[in-house]
Coordinates of C-alpha atoms in Angstrom, one line a residue:
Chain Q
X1 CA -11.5 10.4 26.6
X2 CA -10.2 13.7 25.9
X3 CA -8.2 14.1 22.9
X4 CA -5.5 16.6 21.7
X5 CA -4.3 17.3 17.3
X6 CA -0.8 16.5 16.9
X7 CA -1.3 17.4 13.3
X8 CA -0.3 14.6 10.7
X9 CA 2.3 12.4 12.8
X10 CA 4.4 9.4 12.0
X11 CA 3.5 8.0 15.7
X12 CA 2.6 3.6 15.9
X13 CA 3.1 1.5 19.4
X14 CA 4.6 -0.2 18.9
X15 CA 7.1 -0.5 16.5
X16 CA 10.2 -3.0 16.1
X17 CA 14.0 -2.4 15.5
X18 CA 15.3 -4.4 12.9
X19 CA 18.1 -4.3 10.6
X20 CA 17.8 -4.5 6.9
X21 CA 20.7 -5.5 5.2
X22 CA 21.9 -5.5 1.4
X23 CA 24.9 -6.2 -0.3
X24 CA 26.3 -2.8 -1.4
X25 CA 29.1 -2.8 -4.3
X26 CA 29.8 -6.6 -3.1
X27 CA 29.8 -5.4 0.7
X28 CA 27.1 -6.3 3.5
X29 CA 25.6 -3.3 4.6
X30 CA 23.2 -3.2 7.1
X31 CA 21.0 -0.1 8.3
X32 CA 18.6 0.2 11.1
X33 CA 14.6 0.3 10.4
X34 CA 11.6 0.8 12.6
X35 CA 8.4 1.4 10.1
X36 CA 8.9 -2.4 9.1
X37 CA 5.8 -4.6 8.8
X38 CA 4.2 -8.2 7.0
X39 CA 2.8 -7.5 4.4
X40 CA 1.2 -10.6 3.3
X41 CA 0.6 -14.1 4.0
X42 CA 0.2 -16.1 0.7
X43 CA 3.1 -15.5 -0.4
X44 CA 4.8 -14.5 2.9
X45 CA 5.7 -10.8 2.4
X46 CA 7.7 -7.8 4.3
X47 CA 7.5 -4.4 3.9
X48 CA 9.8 -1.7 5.0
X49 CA 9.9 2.2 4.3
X50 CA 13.1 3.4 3.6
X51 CA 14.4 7.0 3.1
X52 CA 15.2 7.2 -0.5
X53 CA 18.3 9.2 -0.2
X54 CA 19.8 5.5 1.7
X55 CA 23.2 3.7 0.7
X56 CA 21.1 0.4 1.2
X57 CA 18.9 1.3 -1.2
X58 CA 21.5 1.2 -4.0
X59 CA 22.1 -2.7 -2.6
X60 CA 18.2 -3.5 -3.3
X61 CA 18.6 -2.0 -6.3
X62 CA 21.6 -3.3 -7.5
X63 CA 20.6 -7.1 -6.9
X64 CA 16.9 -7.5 -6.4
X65 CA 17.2 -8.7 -2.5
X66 CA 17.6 -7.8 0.8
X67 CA 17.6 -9.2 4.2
X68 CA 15.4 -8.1 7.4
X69 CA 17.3 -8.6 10.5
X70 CA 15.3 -8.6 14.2
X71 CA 18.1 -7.9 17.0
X72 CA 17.5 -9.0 20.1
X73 CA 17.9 -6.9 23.1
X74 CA 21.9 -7.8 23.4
X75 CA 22.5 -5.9 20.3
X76 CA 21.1 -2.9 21.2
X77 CA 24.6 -1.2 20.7
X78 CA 25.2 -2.4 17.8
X79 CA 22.2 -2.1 16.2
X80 CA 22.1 1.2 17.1
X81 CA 25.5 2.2 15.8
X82 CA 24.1 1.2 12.3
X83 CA 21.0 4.1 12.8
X84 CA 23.4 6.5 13.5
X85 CA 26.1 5.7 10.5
X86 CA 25.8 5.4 7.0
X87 CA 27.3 3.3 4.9
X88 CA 28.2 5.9 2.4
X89 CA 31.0 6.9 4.7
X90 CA 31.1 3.8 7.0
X91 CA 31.9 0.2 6.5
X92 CA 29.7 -1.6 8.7
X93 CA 30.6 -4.9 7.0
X94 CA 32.4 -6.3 10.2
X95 CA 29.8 -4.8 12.8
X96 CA 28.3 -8.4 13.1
X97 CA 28.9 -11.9 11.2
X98 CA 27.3 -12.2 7.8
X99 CA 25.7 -15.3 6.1
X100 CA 24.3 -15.8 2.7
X101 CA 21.3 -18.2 1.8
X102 CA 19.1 -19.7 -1.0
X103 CA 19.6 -16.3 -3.1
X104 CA 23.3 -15.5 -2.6
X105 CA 23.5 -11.5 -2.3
X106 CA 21.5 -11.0 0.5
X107 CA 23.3 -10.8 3.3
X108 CA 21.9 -11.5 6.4
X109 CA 23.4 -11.4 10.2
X110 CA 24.0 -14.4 12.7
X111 CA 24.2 -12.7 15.8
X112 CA 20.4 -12.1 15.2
X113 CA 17.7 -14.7 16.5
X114 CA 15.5 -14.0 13.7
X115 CA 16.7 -13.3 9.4
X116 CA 14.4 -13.3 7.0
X117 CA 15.8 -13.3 3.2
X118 CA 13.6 -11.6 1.1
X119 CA 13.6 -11.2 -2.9
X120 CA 12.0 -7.7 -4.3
X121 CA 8.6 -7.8 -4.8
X122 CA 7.5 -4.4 -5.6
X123 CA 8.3 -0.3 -4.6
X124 CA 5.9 2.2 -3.9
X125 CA 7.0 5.4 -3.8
X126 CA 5.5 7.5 -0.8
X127 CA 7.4 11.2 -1.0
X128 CA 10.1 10.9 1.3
X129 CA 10.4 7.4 1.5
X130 CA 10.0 4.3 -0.8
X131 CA 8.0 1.5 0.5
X132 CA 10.0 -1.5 -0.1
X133 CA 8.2 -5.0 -0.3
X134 CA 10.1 -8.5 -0.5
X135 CA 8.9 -12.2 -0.9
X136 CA 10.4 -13.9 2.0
X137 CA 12.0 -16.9 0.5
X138 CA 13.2 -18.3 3.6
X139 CA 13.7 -17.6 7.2
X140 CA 16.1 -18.3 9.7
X141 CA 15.8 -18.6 13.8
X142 CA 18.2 -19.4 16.4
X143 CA 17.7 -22.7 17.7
X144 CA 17.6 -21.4 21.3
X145 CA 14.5 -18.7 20.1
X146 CA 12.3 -21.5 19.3
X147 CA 10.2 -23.1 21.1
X148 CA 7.7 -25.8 19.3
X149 CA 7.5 -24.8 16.5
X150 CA 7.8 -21.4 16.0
X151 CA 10.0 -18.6 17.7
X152 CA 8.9 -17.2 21.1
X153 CA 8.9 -13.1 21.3
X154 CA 9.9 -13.7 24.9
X155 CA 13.5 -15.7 23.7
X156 CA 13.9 -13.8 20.7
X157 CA 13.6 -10.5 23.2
X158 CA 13.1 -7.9 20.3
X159 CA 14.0 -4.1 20.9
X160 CA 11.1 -2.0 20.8
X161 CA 11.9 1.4 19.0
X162 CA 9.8 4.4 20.4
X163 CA 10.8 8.1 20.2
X164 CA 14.2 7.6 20.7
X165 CA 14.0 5.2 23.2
X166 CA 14.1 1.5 23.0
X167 CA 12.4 -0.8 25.3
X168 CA 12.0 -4.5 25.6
X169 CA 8.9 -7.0 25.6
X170 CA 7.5 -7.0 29.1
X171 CA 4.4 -9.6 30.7
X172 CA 2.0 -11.8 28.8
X173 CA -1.3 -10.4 29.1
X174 CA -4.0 -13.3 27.4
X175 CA -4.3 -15.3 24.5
X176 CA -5.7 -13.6 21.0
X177 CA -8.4 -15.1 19.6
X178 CA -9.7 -16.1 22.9
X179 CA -9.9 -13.0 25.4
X180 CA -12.8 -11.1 23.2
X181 CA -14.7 -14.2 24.0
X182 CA -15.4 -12.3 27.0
X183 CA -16.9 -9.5 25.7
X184 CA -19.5 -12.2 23.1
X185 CA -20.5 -13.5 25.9
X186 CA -21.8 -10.1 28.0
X187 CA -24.0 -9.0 24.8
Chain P
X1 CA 24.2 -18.6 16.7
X2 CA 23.6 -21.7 15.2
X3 CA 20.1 -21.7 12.8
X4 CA 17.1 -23.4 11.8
X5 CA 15.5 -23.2 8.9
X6 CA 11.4 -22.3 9.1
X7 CA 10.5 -22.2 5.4
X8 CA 8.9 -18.8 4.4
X9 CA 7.0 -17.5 7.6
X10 CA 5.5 -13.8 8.7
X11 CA 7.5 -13.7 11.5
X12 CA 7.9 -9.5 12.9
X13 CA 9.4 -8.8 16.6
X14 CA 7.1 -7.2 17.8
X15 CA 4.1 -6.2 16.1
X16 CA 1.3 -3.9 17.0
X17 CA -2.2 -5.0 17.7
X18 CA -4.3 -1.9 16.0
X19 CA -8.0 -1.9 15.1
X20 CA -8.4 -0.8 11.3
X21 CA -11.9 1.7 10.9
X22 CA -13.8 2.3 8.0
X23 CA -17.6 3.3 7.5
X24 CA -19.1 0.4 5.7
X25 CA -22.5 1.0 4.4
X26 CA -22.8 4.0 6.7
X27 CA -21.7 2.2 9.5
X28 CA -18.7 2.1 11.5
X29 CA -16.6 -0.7 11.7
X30 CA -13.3 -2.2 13.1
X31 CA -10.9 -4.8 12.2
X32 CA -8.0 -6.2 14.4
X33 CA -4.3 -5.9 12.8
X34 CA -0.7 -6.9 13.6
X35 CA 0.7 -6.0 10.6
X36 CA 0.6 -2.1 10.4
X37 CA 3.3 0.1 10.3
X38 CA 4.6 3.5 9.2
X39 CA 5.0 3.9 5.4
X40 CA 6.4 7.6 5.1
X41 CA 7.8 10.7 7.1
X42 CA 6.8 13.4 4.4
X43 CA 4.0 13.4 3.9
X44 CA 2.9 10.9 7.1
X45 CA 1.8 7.6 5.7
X46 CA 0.8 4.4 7.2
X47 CA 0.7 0.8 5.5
X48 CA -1.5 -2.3 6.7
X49 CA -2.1 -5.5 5.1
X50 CA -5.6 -6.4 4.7
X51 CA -6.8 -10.0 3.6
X52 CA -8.8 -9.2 0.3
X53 CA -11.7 -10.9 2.2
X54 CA -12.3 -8.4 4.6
X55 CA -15.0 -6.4 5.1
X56 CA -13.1 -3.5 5.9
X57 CA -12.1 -2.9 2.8
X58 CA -15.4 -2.3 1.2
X59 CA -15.4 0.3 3.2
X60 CA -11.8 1.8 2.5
X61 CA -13.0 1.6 -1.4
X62 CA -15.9 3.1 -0.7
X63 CA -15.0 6.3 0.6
X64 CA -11.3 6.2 0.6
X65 CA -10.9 6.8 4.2
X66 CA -9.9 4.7 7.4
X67 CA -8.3 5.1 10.4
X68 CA -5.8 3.4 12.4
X69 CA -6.8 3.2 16.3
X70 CA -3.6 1.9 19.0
X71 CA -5.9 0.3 21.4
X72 CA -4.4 0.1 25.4
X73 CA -3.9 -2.9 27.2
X74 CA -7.4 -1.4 28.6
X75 CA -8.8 -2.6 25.7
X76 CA -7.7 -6.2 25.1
X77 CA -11.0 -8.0 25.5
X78 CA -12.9 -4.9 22.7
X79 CA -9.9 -5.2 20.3
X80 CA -9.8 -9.1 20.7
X81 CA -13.4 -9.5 19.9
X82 CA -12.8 -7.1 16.8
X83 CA -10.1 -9.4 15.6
X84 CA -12.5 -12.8 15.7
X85 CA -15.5 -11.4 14.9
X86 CA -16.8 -10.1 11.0
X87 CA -18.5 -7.0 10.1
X88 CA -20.4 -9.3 7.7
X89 CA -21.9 -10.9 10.3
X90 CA -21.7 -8.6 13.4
X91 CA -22.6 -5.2 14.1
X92 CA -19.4 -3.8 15.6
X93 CA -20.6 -0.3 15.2
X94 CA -21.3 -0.2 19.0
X95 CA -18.1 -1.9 20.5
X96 CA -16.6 0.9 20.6
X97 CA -17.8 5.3 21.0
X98 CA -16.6 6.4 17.5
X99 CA -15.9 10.0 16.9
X100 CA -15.0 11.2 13.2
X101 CA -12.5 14.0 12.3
X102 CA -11.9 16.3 8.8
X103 CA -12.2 13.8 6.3
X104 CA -16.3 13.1 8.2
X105 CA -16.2 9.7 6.8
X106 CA -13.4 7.8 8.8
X107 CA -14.9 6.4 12.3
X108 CA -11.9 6.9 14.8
X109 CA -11.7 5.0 18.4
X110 CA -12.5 7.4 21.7
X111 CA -11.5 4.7 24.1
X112 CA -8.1 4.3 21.7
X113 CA -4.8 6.6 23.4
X114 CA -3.8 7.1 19.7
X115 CA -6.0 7.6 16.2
X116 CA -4.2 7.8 13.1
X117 CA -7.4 9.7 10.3
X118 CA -6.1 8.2 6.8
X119 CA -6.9 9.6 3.3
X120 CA -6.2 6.5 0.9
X121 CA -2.9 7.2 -0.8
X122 CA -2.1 3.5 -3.1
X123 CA -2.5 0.1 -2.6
X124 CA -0.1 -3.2 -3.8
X125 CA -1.6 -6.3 -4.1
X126 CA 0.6 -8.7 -2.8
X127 CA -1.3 -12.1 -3.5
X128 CA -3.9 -12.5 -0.1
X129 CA -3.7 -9.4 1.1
X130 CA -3.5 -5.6 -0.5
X131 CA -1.1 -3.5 1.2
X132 CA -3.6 -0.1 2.2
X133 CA -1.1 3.1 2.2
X134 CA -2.7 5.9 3.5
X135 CA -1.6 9.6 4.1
X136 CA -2.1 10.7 7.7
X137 CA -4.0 13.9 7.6
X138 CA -4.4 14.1 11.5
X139 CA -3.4 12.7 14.6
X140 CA -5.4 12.4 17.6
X141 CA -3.8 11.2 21.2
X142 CA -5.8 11.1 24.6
X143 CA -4.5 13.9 26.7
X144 CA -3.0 11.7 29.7
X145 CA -1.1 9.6 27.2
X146 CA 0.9 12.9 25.5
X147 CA 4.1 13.8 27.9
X148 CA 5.7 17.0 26.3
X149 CA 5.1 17.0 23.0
X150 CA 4.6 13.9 21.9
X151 CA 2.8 10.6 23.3
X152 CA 4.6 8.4 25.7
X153 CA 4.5 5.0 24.8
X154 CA 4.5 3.6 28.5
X155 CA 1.3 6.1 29.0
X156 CA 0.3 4.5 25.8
X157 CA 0.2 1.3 27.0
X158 CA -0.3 -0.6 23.9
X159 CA -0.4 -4.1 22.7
X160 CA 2.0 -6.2 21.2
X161 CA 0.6 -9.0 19.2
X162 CA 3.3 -12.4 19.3
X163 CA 1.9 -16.1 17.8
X164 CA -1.8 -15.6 19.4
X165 CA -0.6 -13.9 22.4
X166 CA -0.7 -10.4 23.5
X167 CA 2.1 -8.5 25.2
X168 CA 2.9 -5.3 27.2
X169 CA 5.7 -2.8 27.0
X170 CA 8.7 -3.6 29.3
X171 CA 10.8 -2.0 30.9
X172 CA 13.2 1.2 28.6
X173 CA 16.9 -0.3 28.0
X174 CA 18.8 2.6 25.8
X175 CA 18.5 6.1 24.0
X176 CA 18.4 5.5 20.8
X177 CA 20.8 7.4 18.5
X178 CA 23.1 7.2 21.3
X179 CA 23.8 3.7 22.7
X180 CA 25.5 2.9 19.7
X181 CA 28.2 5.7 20.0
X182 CA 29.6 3.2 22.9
X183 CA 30.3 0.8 19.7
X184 CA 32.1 3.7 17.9
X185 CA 34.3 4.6 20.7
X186 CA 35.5 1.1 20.7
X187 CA 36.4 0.8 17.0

């Protein structure tokens, strides 16, 4: 396969849109995120970058939590109105519904199938960005996004975020932990 | 959107499927991971969660290099077989045609659309797993998956990991820093 340098690039695929949210000088804020991952199991952690010049940041500061919102596809326009304002100059307290759980200030948004509530862990600081980590202490799905016991990405239907574009979830292709069995079996 | 309560879960619409190299013992190897993202814009840095268990990270210690590889849907059955399978036990080395870039000692993917070469940066240990950050110090992307100047994530063609299943990229539904300026106009 023939390859071409990009240089050092910011470029995963793919990546999700969510929506972190903090409580900001006693106001739900919420700002749009795509370099947001787990980051651990036992406890259940998140991690998400976030420019350190961000009004949010001063909520995550100011109280110790923060929320991590997935949209689904319906919000797209809203979701992306809070990537292109900041809450600096914009009150984006009344852009969706906000609830509050176990730890009080973290504000989280009910239009969303999928909140998780999240207590800081940890920082790292990066350069540009400060790598944010939170305990989730609980999480909350929309009864119609479940199926069994656990969500389904196909109900949930997630925005994908990729160079400017977002995208949705498209076919099932096979089961993990099952299609490599294929390849054991032709060694 | 009435909610149900899951306990604390890992739950991340949608997550990437990538395979993680390192050289462990002088040999390449590659581990399956969903949850990898982008850490920083300046410099470029990427974070993944590896269970302290994993071989991998003898490696990553080692020489403190990996890689991130974005298999293609191509590639389900290699980068399925990397995520059941142990470098403790399995030789891996030959799954896959590595190639290795500046750093020498970071095995990268040729059958992979997009290679991310990582110089280790920090790491947070979270409880199971340590959080890898790595600065990106170059980015390799497989000619027919670049349109302009940047990849194109429907060339791409990646994999979205979901609750043991794997996914494609649907279908684009917005610009991004633009669908929200509908929301604006109607304030």
């Amino acid at each position: 396969m023939d390859k071409v340098t990009m240089g050092p690039k910011t470029l995963m695929y793919p990546m999700p849109t969510v929506l972190v949210g903090a409580s900001v000088e006693g106001k739900p804020n919420y700002m749009a995120a795509a370099w947001c991952s787990i980051a651990c199991m036992a406890p259940p952690m998140v991690a998400v970058a976030i420019n350190k010049a961000r009004h949010t940041l001063k909520g995550i500061n100011e109280n110790k939590t923060f929320s991590i919102n997935v949209p689904s596809t319906r919000q797209v326009v809203e979701a992306d109105y809070c990537g292109i304002t900041t809450g600096a100059r914009v009150d984006k307290s009344r852009v969706f519904e906000s609830f509050y759980g176990k730890l009080k200030t973290a504000p989280m948004i009910k239009e969303c199938p999928v909140n998780l509530e999240c207590k800081l862990f940890n920082t790292m600081d990066c350069g540009s960005h400060l790598l944010v980590v939170g305990e989730i202490v609980e999480t909350y799905v929309a009864r119609e996004a479940v199926a069994g016991d656990s969500p389904d990405i196909k109900k949930v239907d997630p925005l994908i975020y990729s160079d400017g574009k977002y995208y949705r979830v498209g076919e099932c292709l096979a089961d993990a932990f099952s299609a490599g069995k294929a390849y054991k079996k032709s060694r």
